[in-house]
Amino acid sequence: MKATARAHTNIALIKYWGKRDRSLILPMNNSLSLTLDGFYTETTVEFHDYLTADVFYLNNDCITGKAYQRVTSFLDRVREKAGRTDVYAEVHSVNHVPTAAGLASSASGFSALAAAASKAIGMQLNNQELSVLTRQGSGSACRSVYGGFVEWEKGLKEDGSDSHAIPIVPANHWDIRVAAAVMSSDAKKILSREGMERTVNTSSFYPSWVESIPADLITIKKGIMHKDFEKVGSIAEANCLRMHATTLAAHPPFTYWQSTTFLIMEAVRDLRSSGVPAYFTIDAGPNVKVLYLPEDEETVQHKLRSIAGVRDVIVSKPGQGISYV
Ligand code: 2P0
């Protein structure tokens, strides 16, 4: 009863922002992401008869508290689904996601955990079923089941059985780059869960966010199919700005941006003015990810590294979905 899985993280180009069901993690809107090859989590799950509780090691540290609770609650779902509520697991997870990059390790983490745990306990799930299960650990993680460009369909059913990711095009469809500009930051974080909830409940801009999604999706999917970089980049950037606008209209208002965030956004706009197609996107944190084409690697790297406050630039290519090791 042992399995090891590897999952990559993903960056949302059309953001998941808001839940309609907190317990099942059902989103208000469809989202669309690109799985990234540079950042992944490898997780081994082994179920033992003799354990009386789950144990969870992350990068060789034994984890307790909130992070442990999230893992063990997720394993409860796996046990229930498999009809094996009598077994507990030893979980070893190694994150190859630099935490400082502000790329969600929860996406690769829950995706690898779901794949390894479901296999170790003896379930044979197809990718769609795996995506439904993964979603219940962390929403964005359901997209990491697949490689390349991926859409998470919000679904319509109350039980969440139709809320899962679907692959749009595989990683080898289009060679683009995503650079994570890493900044030094010790600002207090508003977790994405809290931020989403406050926004849904209080932001007067939230309804127009939800209304704007279908049109963005149609345009960006056309752009992806035709490898129209400017279309894809400009929609992603506008979608990101609209998501962040909702936080400014929340009560109390908040923002994930810091001064360096603005400097990077300006640098990306400068790149475009000088003829280099580059676009930014930002998640629930201050770090900025920049989309660009391989031929502009040097120019983009140089520009990003010259910004005061940027400590490192980590580049990724389109990556693969779940694999078993
Ligand atoms: C996304 N984010 O689409 C959006 C954009 C942050 C901004 O998904 O509560 O860790 O576990 O479902 O997936 C981050 O939220 O939240 C996120 P839960 P998750 O990538």
GROMACS .gro file of C-alpha atoms and ligand atoms in nm:
model
  345
    1MET     CA    1   0.000   0.000   0.000
    2LYS     CA    2   0.265   0.243  -0.110
    3ALA     CA    3   0.289   0.487  -0.402
    4THR     CA    4   0.494   0.788  -0.508
    5ALA     CA    5   0.368   1.063  -0.737
    6ARG     CA    6   0.513   1.380  -0.881
    7ALA     CA    7   0.305   1.687  -0.964
    8HIS     CA    8   0.402   2.026  -1.101
    9THR     CA    9   0.261   2.355  -0.992
   10ASN     CA   10   0.059   2.575  -1.227
   11ILE     CA   11   0.009   2.943  -1.293
   12ALA     CA   12  -0.344   3.069  -1.353
   13LEU     CA   13  -0.392   3.292  -1.658
   14ILE     CA   14  -0.764   3.319  -1.585
   15LYS     CA   15  -0.783   3.318  -1.207
   16TYR     CA   16  -0.987   3.105  -0.971
   17TRP     CA   17  -1.117   3.364  -0.727
   18GLY     CA   18  -1.409   3.278  -0.502
   19LYS     CA   19  -1.586   2.966  -0.381
   20ARG     CA   20  -1.952   2.878  -0.398
   21ASP     CA   21  -1.897   2.582  -0.159
   22ARG     CA   22  -1.620   2.600   0.095
   23SER     CA   23  -1.626   2.243   0.214
   24LEU     CA   24  -1.623   2.076  -0.129
   25ILE     CA   25  -1.411   2.359  -0.277
   26LEU     CA   26  -1.642   2.449  -0.563
   27PRO     CA   27  -1.546   2.767  -0.747
   28MET     CA   28  -1.763   3.056  -0.860
   29ASN     CA   29  -1.590   3.069  -1.199
   30ASN     CA   30  -1.398   2.857  -1.448
   31SER     CA   31  -1.023   2.918  -1.449
   32LEU     CA   32  -0.738   2.840  -1.687
   33SER     CA   33  -0.374   2.768  -1.614
   34LEU     CA   34  -0.041   2.660  -1.750
   35THR     CA   35   0.139   2.376  -1.571
   36LEU     CA   36   0.505   2.464  -1.508
   37ASP     CA   37   0.798   2.225  -1.546
   38GLY     CA   38   1.036   2.401  -1.307
   39PHE     CA   39   0.841   2.353  -0.986
   40TYR     CA   40   0.712   2.025  -0.850
   41THR     CA   41   0.634   1.820  -0.541
   42GLU     CA   42   0.716   1.453  -0.500
   43THR     CA   43   0.509   1.266  -0.245
   44THR     CA   44   0.521   0.911  -0.113
   45VAL     CA   45   0.224   0.774   0.076
   46GLU     CA   46   0.233   0.443   0.259
   47PHE     CA   47  -0.066   0.309   0.450
   48HIS     CA   48   0.012   0.090   0.753
   49ASP     CA   49  -0.218  -0.122   0.967
   50TYR     CA   50  -0.024  -0.040   1.281
   51LEU     CA   51  -0.055   0.341   1.263
   52THR     CA   52  -0.324   0.506   1.475
   53ALA     CA   53  -0.290   0.847   1.305
   54ASP     CA   54  -0.137   0.992   0.989
   55VAL     CA   55   0.218   1.125   0.999
   56PHE     CA   56   0.330   1.394   0.758
   57TYR     CA   57   0.687   1.491   0.671
   58LEU     CA   58   0.755   1.790   0.449
   59ASN     CA   59   1.116   1.822   0.330
   60ASN     CA   60   1.207   1.577   0.611
   61ASP     CA   61   1.045   1.786   0.887
   62CYS     CA   62   0.762   1.629   1.083
   63ILE     CA   63   0.468   1.866   1.038
   64THR     CA   64   0.203   1.944   1.301
   65GLY     CA   65  -0.064   2.213   1.334
   66LYS     CA   66  -0.273   2.359   1.052
   67ALA     CA   67  -0.071   2.215   0.764
   68TYR     CA   68  -0.095   1.866   0.918
   69GLN     CA   69  -0.470   1.910   0.971
   70ARG     CA   70  -0.522   1.995   0.604
   71VAL     CA   71  -0.334   1.681   0.496
   72THR     CA   72  -0.507   1.447   0.739
   73SER     CA   73  -0.854   1.590   0.658
   74PHE     CA   74  -0.779   1.528   0.293
   75LEU     CA   75  -0.666   1.171   0.369
   76ASP     CA   76  -1.000   1.123   0.552
   77ARG     CA   77  -1.174   1.191   0.220
   78VAL     CA   78  -0.946   0.942   0.046
   79ARG     CA   79  -1.012   0.675   0.312
   80GLU     CA   80  -1.386   0.732   0.292
   81LYS     CA   81  -1.388   0.714  -0.086
   82ALA     CA   82  -1.185   0.392  -0.079
   83GLY     CA   83  -1.393   0.239   0.203
   84ARG     CA   84  -1.078   0.195   0.414
   85THR     CA   85  -1.134   0.409   0.721
   86ASP     CA   86  -0.919   0.164   0.919
   87VAL     CA   87  -0.577   0.262   0.781
   88TYR     CA   88  -0.349   0.558   0.841
   89ALA     CA   89  -0.061   0.681   0.633
   90GLU     CA   90   0.296   0.791   0.653
   91VAL     CA   91   0.337   1.077   0.405
   92HIS     CA   92   0.673   1.205   0.282
   93SER     CA   93   0.659   1.513   0.066
   94VAL     CA   94   0.948   1.699  -0.092
   95ASN     CA   95   0.883   2.038  -0.243
   96HIS     CA   96   1.094   2.143  -0.539
   97VAL     CA   97   0.917   2.478  -0.540
   98PRO     CA   98   1.121   2.766  -0.401
   99THR     CA   99   0.875   2.906  -0.148
  100ALA     CA  100   1.018   3.252  -0.207
  101ALA     CA  101   0.903   3.240  -0.569
  102GLY     CA  102   0.545   3.287  -0.454
  103LEU     CA  103   0.433   2.998  -0.668
  104ALA     CA  104   0.166   2.795  -0.499
  105SER     CA  105   0.321   2.480  -0.356
  106SER     CA  106  -0.031   2.383  -0.243
  107ALA     CA  107  -0.118   2.313  -0.608
  108SER     CA  108   0.167   2.068  -0.666
  109GLY     CA  109   0.142   1.946  -0.306
  110PHE     CA  110  -0.222   1.842  -0.305
  111SER     CA  111  -0.203   1.709  -0.657
  112ALA     CA  112   0.090   1.480  -0.571
  113LEU     CA  113  -0.076   1.380  -0.241
  114ALA     CA  114  -0.406   1.292  -0.408
  115ALA     CA  115  -0.235   1.084  -0.676
  116ALA     CA  116  -0.005   0.898  -0.436
  117ALA     CA  117  -0.270   0.842  -0.166
  118SER     CA  118  -0.541   0.721  -0.403
  119LYS     CA  119  -0.300   0.479  -0.568
  120ALA     CA  120  -0.152   0.355  -0.240
  121ILE     CA  121  -0.496   0.281  -0.095
  122GLY     CA  122  -0.584   0.075  -0.402
  123MET     CA  123  -0.816   0.303  -0.598
  124GLN     CA  124  -0.773   0.320  -0.971
  125LEU     CA  125  -0.894   0.666  -1.061
  126ASN     CA  126  -0.883   0.811  -1.408
  127ASN     CA  127  -0.748   1.165  -1.441
  128GLN     CA  128  -1.091   1.324  -1.426
  129GLU     CA  129  -1.178   1.141  -1.104
  130LEU     CA  130  -0.836   1.228  -0.968
  131SER     CA  131  -0.896   1.595  -1.049
  132VAL     CA  132  -1.230   1.589  -0.863
  133LEU     CA  133  -1.057   1.436  -0.560
  134THR     CA  134  -0.758   1.671  -0.577
  135ARG     CA  135  -0.987   1.974  -0.590
  136GLN     CA  136  -1.112   1.887  -0.242
  137GLY     CA  137  -0.762   1.936  -0.104
  138SER     CA  138  -0.692   2.269  -0.274
  139GLY     CA  139  -0.884   2.420  -0.563
  140SER     CA  140  -0.598   2.521  -0.790
  141ALA     CA  141  -0.439   2.177  -0.740
  142CYS     CA  142  -0.707   2.010  -0.953
  143ARG     CA  143  -0.550   2.178  -1.258
  144SER     CA  144  -0.207   2.025  -1.189
  145VAL     CA  145  -0.335   1.676  -1.272
  146TYR     CA  146  -0.279   1.770  -1.638
  147GLY     CA  147   0.017   1.921  -1.819
  148GLY     CA  148   0.019   2.216  -2.057
  149PHE     CA  149  -0.280   2.452  -2.074
  150VAL     CA  150  -0.566   2.336  -1.854
  151GLU     CA  151  -0.917   2.460  -1.779
  152TRP     CA  152  -1.097   2.395  -1.452
  153GLU     CA  153  -1.467   2.368  -1.525
  154LYS     CA  154  -1.660   2.496  -1.227
  155GLY     CA  155  -1.938   2.244  -1.289
  156LEU     CA  156  -2.305   2.279  -1.204
  157LYS     CA  157  -2.375   1.990  -0.968
  158GLU     CA  158  -2.401   2.042  -0.595
  159ASP     CA  159  -2.195   1.732  -0.516
  160GLY     CA  160  -1.900   1.865  -0.719
  161SER     CA  161  -1.872   1.557  -0.938
  162ASP     CA  162  -1.853   1.772  -1.253
  163SER     CA  163  -1.608   2.029  -1.113
  164HIS     CA  164  -1.268   1.922  -1.244
  165ALA     CA  165  -0.989   2.017  -1.479
  166ILE     CA  166  -0.977   1.932  -1.849
  167PRO     CA  167  -0.666   1.950  -2.063
  168ILE     CA  168  -0.676   2.204  -2.348
  169VAL     CA  169  -0.341   2.151  -2.519
  170PRO     CA  170  -0.037   1.954  -2.397
  171ALA     CA  171   0.292   2.105  -2.280
  172ASN     CA  172   0.462   2.056  -2.617
  173HIS     CA  173   0.197   2.259  -2.804
  174TRP     CA  174   0.372   2.590  -2.745
  175ASP     CA  175   0.712   2.680  -2.610
  176ILE     CA  176   0.659   2.987  -2.395
  177ARG     CA  177   0.830   3.102  -2.074
  178VAL     CA  178   0.717   3.211  -1.731
  179ALA     CA  179   0.965   3.398  -1.513
  180ALA     CA  180   0.893   3.437  -1.143
  181ALA     CA  181   1.048   3.759  -1.016
  182VAL     CA  182   1.134   3.688  -0.654
  183MET     CA  183   1.135   3.979  -0.412
  184SER     CA  184   1.244   4.013  -0.055
  185SER     CA  185   0.932   4.038   0.151
  186ASP     CA  186   0.837   3.977   0.509
  187ALA     CA  187   0.498   4.141   0.490
  188LYS     CA  188   0.215   3.969   0.670
  189LYS     CA  189   0.015   3.754   0.434
  190ILE     CA  190  -0.357   3.738   0.380
  191LEU     CA  191  -0.405   3.374   0.286
  192SER     CA  192  -0.575   3.323  -0.049
  193ARG     CA  193  -0.859   3.140   0.129
  194GLU     CA  194  -0.930   3.439   0.353
  195GLY     CA  195  -0.881   3.688   0.071
  196MET     CA  196  -1.121   3.503  -0.157
  197GLU     CA  197  -1.385   3.473   0.108
  198ARG     CA  198  -1.369   3.837   0.212
  199THR     CA  199  -1.390   3.941  -0.153
  200VAL     CA  200  -1.690   3.720  -0.234
  201ASN     CA  201  -1.874   3.836   0.078
  202THR     CA  202  -1.800   4.207   0.070
  203SER     CA  203  -1.654   4.336  -0.259
  204SER     CA  204  -1.891   4.545  -0.470
  205PHE     CA  205  -1.665   4.463  -0.769
  206TYR     CA  206  -1.707   4.086  -0.725
  207PRO     CA  207  -2.019   4.038  -0.944
  208SER     CA  208  -1.852   4.208  -1.240
  209TRP     CA  209  -1.546   3.984  -1.192
  210VAL     CA  210  -1.763   3.674  -1.230
  211GLU     CA  211  -1.947   3.824  -1.529
  212SER     CA  212  -1.619   3.897  -1.708
  213ILE     CA  213  -1.490   3.538  -1.708
  214PRO     CA  214  -1.677   3.371  -1.998
  215ALA     CA  215  -1.557   3.627  -2.255
  216ASP     CA  216  -1.196   3.606  -2.127
  217LEU     CA  217  -1.206   3.228  -2.157
  218ILE     CA  218  -1.331   3.227  -2.514
  219THR     CA  219  -1.064   3.475  -2.624
  220ILE     CA  220  -0.773   3.318  -2.439
  221LYS     CA  221  -0.855   2.967  -2.564
  222LYS     CA  222  -0.861   3.094  -2.923
  223GLY     CA  223  -0.528   3.264  -2.857
  224ILE     CA  224  -0.376   2.945  -2.716
  225MET     CA  225  -0.496   2.737  -3.012
  226HIS     CA  226  -0.349   2.986  -3.262
  227LYS     CA  227  -0.038   3.055  -3.052
  228ASP     CA  228  -0.129   3.423  -3.053
  229PHE     CA  229   0.102   3.538  -2.776
  230GLU     CA  230  -0.023   3.897  -2.760
  231LYS     CA  231  -0.382   3.784  -2.727
  232VAL     CA  232  -0.303   3.531  -2.454
  233GLY     CA  233  -0.076   3.768  -2.264
  234SER     CA  234  -0.305   4.069  -2.277
  235ILE     CA  235  -0.609   3.869  -2.162
  236ALA     CA  236  -0.409   3.710  -1.878
  237GLU     CA  237  -0.278   4.048  -1.764
  238ALA     CA  238  -0.622   4.213  -1.777
  239ASN     CA  239  -0.779   3.920  -1.593
  240CYS     CA  240  -0.517   3.944  -1.319
  241LEU     CA  241  -0.577   4.319  -1.279
  242ARG     CA  242  -0.952   4.263  -1.254
  243MET     CA  243  -0.903   3.995  -0.987
  244HIS     CA  244  -0.684   4.227  -0.782
  245ALA     CA  245  -0.930   4.514  -0.830
  246THR     CA  246  -1.192   4.311  -0.642
  247THR     CA  247  -0.972   4.314  -0.330
  248LEU     CA  248  -0.957   4.696  -0.333
  249ALA     CA  249  -1.336   4.711  -0.318
  250ALA     CA  250  -1.363   4.455  -0.035
  251HIS     CA  251  -1.455   4.552   0.319
  252PRO     CA  252  -1.214   4.603   0.477
  253PRO     CA  253  -1.016   4.665   0.159
  254PHE     CA  254  -0.681   4.497   0.102
  255THR     CA  255  -0.420   4.437  -0.162
  256TYR     CA  256  -0.150   4.176  -0.219
  257TRP     CA  257   0.073   4.426  -0.398
  258GLN     CA  258   0.385   4.589  -0.263
  259SER     CA  259   0.603   4.865  -0.404
  260THR     CA  260   0.826   4.616  -0.590
  261THR     CA  261   0.514   4.463  -0.746
  262PHE     CA  262   0.445   4.800  -0.914
  263LEU     CA  263   0.806   4.833  -1.028
  264ILE     CA  264   0.787   4.495  -1.200
  265MET     CA  265   0.455   4.577  -1.366
  266GLU     CA  266   0.608   4.899  -1.498
  267ALA     CA  267   0.915   4.715  -1.624
  268VAL     CA  268   0.692   4.474  -1.816
  269ARG     CA  269   0.504   4.766  -1.973
  270ASP     CA  270   0.844   4.921  -2.064
  271LEU     CA  271   0.944   4.596  -2.234
  272ARG     CA  272   0.629   4.611  -2.444
  273SER     CA  273   0.690   4.976  -2.537
  274SER     CA  274   1.031   4.873  -2.663
  275GLY     CA  275   0.878   4.602  -2.878
  276VAL     CA  276   0.926   4.296  -2.655
  277PRO     CA  277   0.600   4.109  -2.600
  278ALA     CA  278   0.589   4.039  -2.225
  279TYR     CA  279   0.290   4.025  -1.990
  280PHE     CA  280   0.252   3.990  -1.615
  281THR     CA  281   0.024   3.798  -1.385
  282ILE     CA  282   0.004   3.803  -1.005
  283ASP     CA  283  -0.153   3.558  -0.759
  284ALA     CA  284  -0.249   3.604  -0.395
  285GLY     CA  285   0.086   3.755  -0.302
  286PRO     CA  286   0.327   4.031  -0.405
  287ASN     CA  287   0.538   3.829  -0.653
  288VAL     CA  288   0.498   3.881  -1.025
  289LYS     CA  289   0.519   3.617  -1.297
  290VAL     CA  290   0.614   3.734  -1.644
  291LEU     CA  291   0.509   3.557  -1.963
  292TYR     CA  292   0.737   3.591  -2.266
  293LEU     CA  293   0.872   3.405  -2.569
  294PRO     CA  294   1.201   3.207  -2.566
  295GLU     CA  295   1.373   3.445  -2.809
  296ASP     CA  296   1.336   3.730  -2.559
  297GLU     CA  297   1.495   3.537  -2.272
  298GLU     CA  298   1.801   3.757  -2.235
  299THR     CA  299   1.621   4.092  -2.264
  300VAL     CA  300   1.350   3.993  -2.015
  301GLN     CA  301   1.593   3.843  -1.763
  302HIS     CA  302   1.816   4.149  -1.781
  303LYS     CA  303   1.523   4.386  -1.735
  304LEU     CA  304   1.377   4.196  -1.439
  305ARG     CA  305   1.711   4.153  -1.264
  306SER     CA  306   1.779   4.527  -1.288
  307ILE     CA  307   1.474   4.615  -1.075
  308ALA     CA  308   1.552   4.727  -0.720
  309GLY     CA  309   1.394   4.477  -0.481
  310VAL     CA  310   1.409   4.179  -0.718
  311ARG     CA  311   1.632   3.915  -0.560
  312ASP     CA  312   1.610   3.639  -0.815
  313VAL     CA  313   1.439   3.541  -1.137
  314ILE     CA  314   1.330   3.179  -1.178
  315VAL     CA  315   1.229   3.064  -1.523
  316SER     CA  316   0.995   2.782  -1.613
  317LYS     CA  317   0.862   2.617  -1.929
  318PRO     CA  318   0.530   2.439  -1.983
  319GLY     CA  319   0.528   2.122  -1.775
  320GLN     CA  320   0.372   1.776  -1.759
  321GLY     CA  321   0.080   1.646  -1.555
  322ILE     CA  322   0.085   1.385  -1.278
  323SER     CA  323   0.338   1.105  -1.303
  324TYR     CA  324   0.406   0.806  -1.081
  325VAL     CA  325   0.760   0.739  -0.974
  3262P0     C1  326  -0.550   3.056  -0.897
  3262P0     N1  327  -0.527   3.137  -0.664
  3262P0     O1  328  -0.632   3.039  -0.988
  3262P0     C2  329  -0.583   3.160  -0.792
  3262P0     C3  330  -0.538   3.296  -0.832
  3262P0     C4  331  -0.469   3.257  -0.609
  3262P0     C5  332  -0.498   3.364  -0.705
  3262P0     O2  333  -0.597   2.929  -0.653
  3262P0     O3  334  -0.873   2.746  -0.082
  3262P0     O4  335  -0.466   2.759  -0.272
  3262P0     O5  336  -0.706   2.570  -0.140
  3262P0     O6  337  -0.894   2.621  -0.296
  3262P0     O7  338  -0.616   2.698  -0.467
  3262P0     C6  339  -0.496   3.002  -0.461
  3262P0     O8  340  -0.595   2.937  -0.391
  3262P0     O9  341  -0.715   2.790  -0.258
  3262P0     C7  342  -0.543   3.022  -0.597
  3262P0     P1  343  -0.801   2.675  -0.191
  3262P0     P2  344  -0.590   2.783  -0.351
  3262P0    O10  345  -0.440   2.994  -0.896
   0.00000   0.00000   0.00000
